[in-house]
Amino acid sequence: MNSYFPAPLRRAVLAVVLPAMAVGALVACSETPAPAPAAATLPATSAPVTSAPVTETHMITNKSHRLAFYVTPGHQPAIVLDAGGGEDHTQWKDIVPRLAKATGSEIITYDRAGLGASDEVKGAWDVHAAVSDLQAGLHQLGVTGNVILVSHSQAGEVATYFVNKYPKLVSGAVLVDASLPQFSTDEQVERIIAVTTPQIEELKKQPSTKQTRQLIATAANYGPMHHAYHKVSWPSSVPATVIVSEKTPFDGSPQDAQHWRDAAAAFVNAAPDRTLVTAVGSSHEIPQDQPELVLEQIEKMVAEHG
C-alpha cells in the first residue's frame, strides 16, 4: 500500500495529516456555554524581551481538561494563531511580538489538547472537540467577537468547523497552507490512509509516550473525519486569505502537490472575499520560512476586516 506515495513522501504525508512531533522517530454544538469560572493566570512562560508586550499564560478548563492559552494584551480585533498538527503555541513565537507591535491587537495562541502544556484527552482526535476547546478558551478570556483567525495546516480543519458554528465571532481568517475541505476527496483520503496505516501499526508497538499517543489518536478517525470534512463549506460571510506554499507538504510528489494547490484555488474561487497568495519557494512551514509574508497578510486582513 505504500506504493501510493514515493518513499521520501511518507514522512511529509504523516507531517501534514497527523501530528508531526513523533514522525522522526517513526520514519528514521451551536449553543453558547454558560459562563465558566475565570481563567487562572500564570506567569509568562519565558522572560519577555525588553520593551516587548508581556504575554500571560491562562489555564482554561473545558469538560474536565485544562488547556493553556497565551495572551498578549491589546485592543480589538483579537488575533488568534492556531498551530499545525503536532505543533504547540511556540510555532508562532517569532511572529507574536512583531504582530503585537505592528497591530496593537490582542494576540492569542494556545496548545490544543495533548500538546504543549494542555492536558491529554483519551480517544481518537475529534475536530469538534477541538472547536469546543477553542470556543471555551475565547469565551473564558472574554473574547466575544471581532476575531481574526490565523490557522496553519491541520488547524485549517478546526477553523472551518469553528467559523461554521460561530460565524459572527470571526471577522476574517488567514489560512496558512491549511488543510481545506476541497483537498479531502475520497481518492486522496484513501491514498493517505494507505501510506500511514502500516506506519501507525508499527508505532503502536513502541513505548507509549505523549507524542506517540497524539499521533495514534489523530490517525484513529482520519478516514471518517475527512470524508465528512470534504462536504463542509466555508461560510461566505467570513472573508479568508489562503497562503499556499509553492512546495506544499507533498514536495517530491507532483501529483499530490498539484492537488494541494488546486484545492486552495478551488476554495478561493468558491466565494467572494477570498484571496489566494503563493509563498514562492516556501516549504509547508510558511510561518518559519516566510514570516514576513504571514505578517503582511494578517495585517492586511486586520486593516480590511478587523
Short mmCIF file of C-alpha atoms in Angstrom, two decimals:
data_model
loop_
_atom_site.label_atom_id
_atom_site.label_comp_id
_atom_site.label_asym_id
_atom_site.label_seq_id
_atom_site.Cartn_x
_atom_site.Cartn_y
_atom_site.Cartn_z
CA MET A 1 0.00 0.00 0.00
CA ASN A 2 2.96 2.33 0.46
CA SER A 3 3.28 2.47 -3.33
CA TYR A 4 0.68 5.25 -3.30
CA PHE A 5 3.45 7.70 -2.36
CA PRO A 6 7.20 7.65 -3.09
CA ALA A 7 9.19 6.68 0.00
CA PRO A 8 10.53 10.24 0.64
CA LEU A 9 6.95 11.47 0.74
CA ARG A 10 5.83 9.21 3.58
CA ARG A 11 7.22 11.47 6.28
CA ALA A 12 5.67 14.53 4.62
CA VAL A 13 2.29 12.85 4.44
CA LEU A 14 2.41 11.99 8.14
CA ALA A 15 3.53 15.52 8.99
CA VAL A 16 0.53 17.01 7.23
CA VAL A 17 -2.30 14.73 8.20
CA LEU A 18 -1.03 13.72 11.63
CA PRO A 19 0.89 15.46 14.42
CA ALA A 20 4.46 15.90 13.26
CA MET A 21 6.23 15.53 16.60
CA ALA A 22 6.67 11.75 16.54
CA VAL A 23 7.25 11.31 12.83
CA GLY A 24 11.04 11.46 13.06
CA ALA A 25 11.19 8.55 15.47
CA LEU A 26 8.75 6.54 13.38
CA VAL A 27 10.29 7.07 9.96
CA ALA A 28 14.48 7.08 10.58
CA CYS A 29 -22.67 22.04 19.42
CA SER A 30 -24.14 25.66 18.32
CA GLU A 31 -25.27 26.99 21.70
CA THR A 32 -23.04 29.26 23.79
CA PRO A 33 -21.99 27.57 27.04
CA ALA A 34 -22.82 29.07 30.40
CA PRO A 35 -20.18 31.43 31.76
CA ALA A 36 -17.33 29.50 33.31
CA PRO A 37 -15.11 30.40 36.23
CA ALA A 38 -12.48 32.99 35.49
CA ALA A 39 -9.36 31.56 33.90
CA ALA A 40 -6.36 31.08 36.15
CA THR A 41 -3.44 33.32 35.23
CA LEU A 42 0.10 32.02 35.50
CA PRO A 43 3.44 33.78 34.99
CA ALA A 44 4.63 34.16 31.42
CA THR A 45 6.36 31.06 30.08
CA SER A 46 9.57 32.98 29.48
CA ALA A 47 11.03 36.34 30.34
CA PRO A 48 9.75 38.98 27.91
CA VAL A 49 12.14 40.68 25.54
CA THR A 50 12.89 44.24 26.62
CA SER A 51 10.12 46.63 25.51
CA ALA A 52 8.09 43.74 24.07
CA PRO A 53 4.49 43.23 25.26
CA VAL A 54 4.19 40.81 28.16
CA THR A 55 2.45 37.53 27.37
CA GLU A 56 0.37 35.91 30.12
CA THR A 57 -0.46 32.21 30.40
CA HIS A 58 -4.08 31.30 31.22
CA MET A 59 -5.17 27.77 32.10
CA ILE A 60 -8.67 27.20 30.73
CA THR A 61 -10.94 24.34 31.82
CA ASN A 62 -13.27 22.72 29.30
CA LYS A 63 -15.12 19.48 30.01
CA SER A 64 -12.75 18.49 32.83
CA HIS A 65 -9.48 19.01 30.93
CA ARG A 66 -7.19 22.04 31.06
CA LEU A 67 -5.80 23.96 28.12
CA ALA A 68 -3.02 26.52 28.02
CA PHE A 69 -3.82 29.85 26.34
CA TYR A 70 -1.22 32.60 25.94
CA VAL A 71 -2.41 36.19 25.72
CA THR A 72 -0.54 39.31 24.70
CA PRO A 73 -2.86 42.20 25.74
CA GLY A 74 -4.04 44.72 23.17
CA HIS A 75 -7.11 46.16 21.52
CA GLN A 76 -9.64 44.53 19.23
CA PRO A 77 -9.67 42.73 16.91
CA ALA A 78 -8.19 39.78 18.76
CA ILE A 79 -5.80 37.82 16.54
CA VAL A 80 -5.89 34.08 17.29
CA LEU A 81 -2.97 31.99 15.99
CA ASP A 82 -3.67 28.24 15.74
CA ALA A 83 -0.69 25.95 15.09
CA GLY A 84 -0.45 23.00 12.73
CA GLY A 85 -0.64 19.31 13.57
CA GLY A 86 1.75 18.31 16.31
CA GLU A 87 2.78 21.91 16.92
CA ASP A 88 2.06 23.94 20.05
CA HIS A 89 1.92 27.71 20.56
CA THR A 90 5.69 28.03 20.11
CA GLN A 91 5.23 27.71 16.35
CA TRP A 92 4.29 31.41 16.44
CA LYS A 93 6.95 32.58 18.92
CA ASP A 94 8.80 34.75 16.40
CA ILE A 95 5.61 36.21 14.92
CA VAL A 96 3.70 37.12 18.11
CA PRO A 97 5.85 40.05 19.35
CA ARG A 98 6.14 41.54 15.87
CA LEU A 99 2.42 41.18 15.24
CA ALA A 100 1.58 42.77 18.58
CA LYS A 101 3.87 45.71 17.85
CA ALA A 102 2.59 46.16 14.28
CA THR A 103 -1.13 45.98 15.06
CA GLY A 104 -1.55 46.76 18.77
CA SER A 105 -4.11 43.94 18.80
CA GLU A 106 -4.65 41.34 21.47
CA ILE A 107 -2.72 38.24 20.34
CA ILE A 108 -3.84 34.79 21.48
CA THR A 109 -2.07 31.48 20.94
CA TYR A 110 -2.82 28.18 22.63
CA ASP A 111 -1.91 24.50 22.90
CA ARG A 112 -4.54 22.11 21.59
CA ALA A 113 -5.38 19.15 23.82
CA GLY A 114 -2.46 16.74 24.14
CA LEU A 115 0.10 19.33 23.07
CA GLY A 116 2.36 21.69 24.98
CA ALA A 117 1.06 22.41 28.48
CA SER A 118 -2.50 21.26 27.73
CA ASP A 119 -3.98 18.03 29.10
CA GLU A 120 -4.35 14.91 27.01
CA VAL A 121 -7.85 13.67 26.17
CA LYS A 122 -8.35 9.94 25.67
CA GLY A 123 -9.72 8.57 22.43
CA ALA A 124 -9.50 9.49 18.76
CA TRP A 125 -8.78 13.10 17.87
CA ASP A 126 -12.07 14.88 17.23
CA VAL A 127 -12.20 18.16 15.34
CA HIS A 128 -15.48 19.06 17.03
CA ALA A 129 -13.86 18.68 20.44
CA ALA A 130 -11.04 20.93 19.23
CA VAL A 131 -13.63 23.53 18.19
CA SER A 132 -15.21 23.29 21.64
CA ASP A 133 -11.82 23.82 23.29
CA LEU A 134 -11.07 26.92 21.22
CA GLN A 135 -14.51 28.41 21.83
CA ALA A 136 -14.30 27.71 25.57
CA GLY A 137 -10.92 29.41 25.75
CA LEU A 138 -12.06 32.53 23.91
CA HIS A 139 -15.27 32.65 25.97
CA GLN A 140 -13.42 32.40 29.28
CA LEU A 141 -10.92 35.01 28.16
CA GLY A 142 -13.79 37.40 27.43
CA VAL A 143 -13.40 37.42 23.64
CA THR A 144 -16.93 37.82 22.31
CA GLY A 145 -16.35 38.84 18.70
CA ASN A 146 -14.17 40.51 16.08
CA VAL A 147 -11.63 37.69 15.91
CA ILE A 148 -9.06 37.36 13.13
CA LEU A 149 -8.30 33.65 12.95
CA VAL A 150 -4.89 32.52 11.64
CA SER A 151 -4.63 28.77 11.09
CA HIS A 152 -1.78 26.59 9.83
CA SER A 153 -2.08 23.11 8.30
CA GLN A 154 -4.33 20.84 10.42
CA ALA A 155 -5.70 23.91 12.21
CA GLY A 156 -7.48 24.74 8.96
CA GLU A 157 -9.90 21.95 9.81
CA VAL A 158 -10.55 23.43 13.24
CA ALA A 159 -11.07 26.84 11.62
CA THR A 160 -13.53 25.55 9.05
CA TYR A 161 -15.80 23.93 11.61
CA PHE A 162 -15.32 26.85 14.01
CA VAL A 163 -16.49 29.52 11.55
CA ASN A 164 -19.47 27.39 10.58
CA LYS A 165 -20.54 27.13 14.21
CA TYR A 166 -19.61 30.68 15.26
CA PRO A 167 -19.62 32.80 12.08
CA LYS A 168 -20.42 36.04 13.92
CA LEU A 169 -17.37 35.60 16.16
CA VAL A 170 -14.85 35.68 13.30
CA SER A 171 -14.29 38.82 11.21
CA GLY A 172 -11.77 37.22 8.87
CA ALA A 173 -9.23 34.43 8.54
CA VAL A 174 -5.74 33.83 7.18
CA LEU A 175 -5.32 30.16 6.30
CA VAL A 176 -1.62 29.31 6.13
CA ASP A 177 -1.07 26.25 3.92
CA ALA A 178 -4.15 24.93 5.67
CA SER A 179 -5.94 21.65 5.18
CA LEU A 180 -9.07 22.65 3.25
CA PRO A 181 -12.22 20.61 2.51
CA GLN A 182 -11.53 20.58 -1.23
CA PHE A 183 -8.36 18.54 -0.68
CA SER A 184 -10.04 15.61 1.07
CA THR A 185 -11.56 13.83 -1.91
CA ASP A 186 -12.38 10.15 -1.41
CA GLU A 187 -9.37 9.18 -3.52
CA GLN A 188 -6.97 11.42 -1.60
CA VAL A 189 -8.22 10.22 1.78
CA GLU A 190 -7.69 6.60 0.76
CA ARG A 191 -4.19 7.39 -0.51
CA ILE A 192 -3.26 8.91 2.83
CA ILE A 193 -4.77 6.06 4.84
CA ALA A 194 -2.86 3.57 2.72
CA VAL A 195 0.52 5.14 3.41
CA THR A 196 0.01 5.88 7.10
CA THR A 197 -1.75 2.71 8.31
CA PRO A 198 1.28 0.37 8.36
CA GLN A 199 3.42 3.04 9.99
CA ILE A 200 0.83 3.67 12.69
CA GLU A 201 0.64 -0.07 13.36
CA GLU A 202 4.40 -0.10 13.88
CA LEU A 203 4.15 2.91 16.17
CA LYS A 204 1.63 1.09 18.37
CA LYS A 205 4.33 -1.45 19.14
CA GLN A 206 6.65 1.24 20.51
CA PRO A 207 6.66 2.50 24.13
CA SER A 208 3.67 4.76 24.75
CA THR A 209 4.54 8.43 25.12
CA LYS A 210 2.56 11.65 24.91
CA GLN A 211 3.84 12.15 21.38
CA THR A 212 3.01 8.67 20.12
CA ARG A 213 -0.42 8.72 21.76
CA GLN A 214 -1.21 12.01 20.00
CA LEU A 215 -0.13 10.60 16.65
CA ILE A 216 -2.17 7.42 17.07
CA ALA A 217 -5.22 9.39 18.25
CA THR A 218 -5.15 11.58 15.16
CA ALA A 219 -4.85 8.57 12.84
CA ALA A 220 -7.66 6.66 14.55
CA ASN A 221 -10.54 8.57 12.98
CA TYR A 222 -8.82 10.02 9.92
CA GLY A 223 -10.95 8.36 7.23
CA PRO A 224 -14.49 9.09 8.51
CA MET A 225 -13.49 12.55 9.71
CA HIS A 226 -12.06 13.62 6.35
CA HIS A 227 -14.79 12.05 4.23
CA ALA A 228 -17.16 14.24 6.26
CA TYR A 229 -14.83 17.23 6.05
CA HIS A 230 -14.89 17.18 2.25
CA LYS A 231 -18.62 18.02 2.40
CA VAL A 232 -18.18 21.10 4.62
CA SER A 233 -18.22 24.60 3.13
CA TRP A 234 -16.62 27.76 4.49
CA PRO A 235 -19.36 30.36 5.11
CA SER A 236 -19.34 33.12 2.50
CA SER A 237 -19.87 35.72 5.24
CA VAL A 238 -16.33 35.23 6.61
CA PRO A 239 -13.53 36.68 4.42
CA ALA A 240 -10.45 34.49 4.03
CA THR A 241 -6.94 34.75 2.65
CA VAL A 242 -5.26 31.48 1.72
CA ILE A 243 -1.46 31.37 1.68
CA VAL A 244 -0.36 28.25 -0.18
CA SER A 245 3.27 27.12 -0.20
CA GLU A 246 5.00 26.52 -3.51
CA LYS A 247 6.48 23.20 -2.36
CA THR A 248 3.38 22.14 -0.34
CA PRO A 249 3.50 19.31 2.21
CA PHE A 250 3.97 16.92 -0.72
CA ASP A 251 7.23 18.25 -2.14
CA GLY A 252 8.57 15.42 -4.33
CA SER A 253 5.16 14.16 -5.46
CA PRO A 254 3.98 16.46 -8.28
CA GLN A 255 0.53 14.88 -8.44
CA ASP A 256 -0.24 15.41 -4.76
CA ALA A 257 1.40 18.82 -4.60
CA GLN A 258 -0.76 19.95 -7.51
CA HIS A 259 -3.87 18.56 -5.82
CA TRP A 260 -3.00 20.62 -2.71
CA ARG A 261 -2.58 23.79 -4.79
CA ASP A 262 -5.75 23.06 -6.78
CA ALA A 263 -7.70 22.64 -3.54
CA ALA A 264 -6.52 26.07 -2.36
CA ALA A 265 -7.53 27.65 -5.67
CA ALA A 266 -10.93 25.93 -5.63
CA PHE A 267 -11.56 27.18 -2.10
CA VAL A 268 -10.75 30.77 -3.10
CA ASN A 269 -12.86 30.61 -6.27
CA ALA A 270 -15.89 29.26 -4.42
CA ALA A 271 -16.98 32.63 -2.97
CA PRO A 272 -16.17 36.36 -2.96
CA ASP A 273 -13.92 38.00 -0.35
CA ARG A 274 -11.29 35.30 -0.71
CA THR A 275 -7.70 35.85 -1.79
CA LEU A 276 -5.03 33.37 -2.87
CA VAL A 277 -1.37 34.15 -2.13
CA THR A 278 1.51 31.87 -3.08
CA ALA A 279 4.54 31.66 -0.79
CA VAL A 280 7.11 31.33 -3.56
CA GLY A 281 9.92 28.94 -2.68
CA SER A 282 8.45 28.06 0.72
CA SER A 283 8.02 24.65 2.27
CA HIS A 284 4.86 23.75 4.15
CA GLU A 285 6.32 25.55 7.19
CA ILE A 286 5.47 29.04 5.93
CA PRO A 287 5.45 30.65 9.44
CA GLN A 288 9.13 29.75 9.76
CA ASP A 289 10.17 30.10 6.10
CA GLN A 290 8.41 33.37 5.29
CA PRO A 291 7.17 35.08 8.48
CA GLU A 292 7.16 38.46 6.71
CA LEU A 293 4.55 37.21 4.26
CA VAL A 294 2.39 35.83 7.06
CA LEU A 295 2.65 39.12 8.97
CA GLU A 296 1.79 41.12 5.84
CA GLN A 297 -1.37 39.11 5.14
CA ILE A 298 -2.54 39.22 8.76
CA GLU A 299 -2.03 42.97 8.90
CA LYS A 300 -3.94 43.35 5.65
CA MET A 301 -6.84 41.27 6.98
CA VAL A 302 -6.92 43.35 10.18
CA ALA A 303 -6.93 46.60 8.20
CA GLU A 304 -9.72 45.48 5.87
CA HIS A 305 -11.97 43.45 8.18
CA GLY A 306 -10.86 43.93 11.79
#
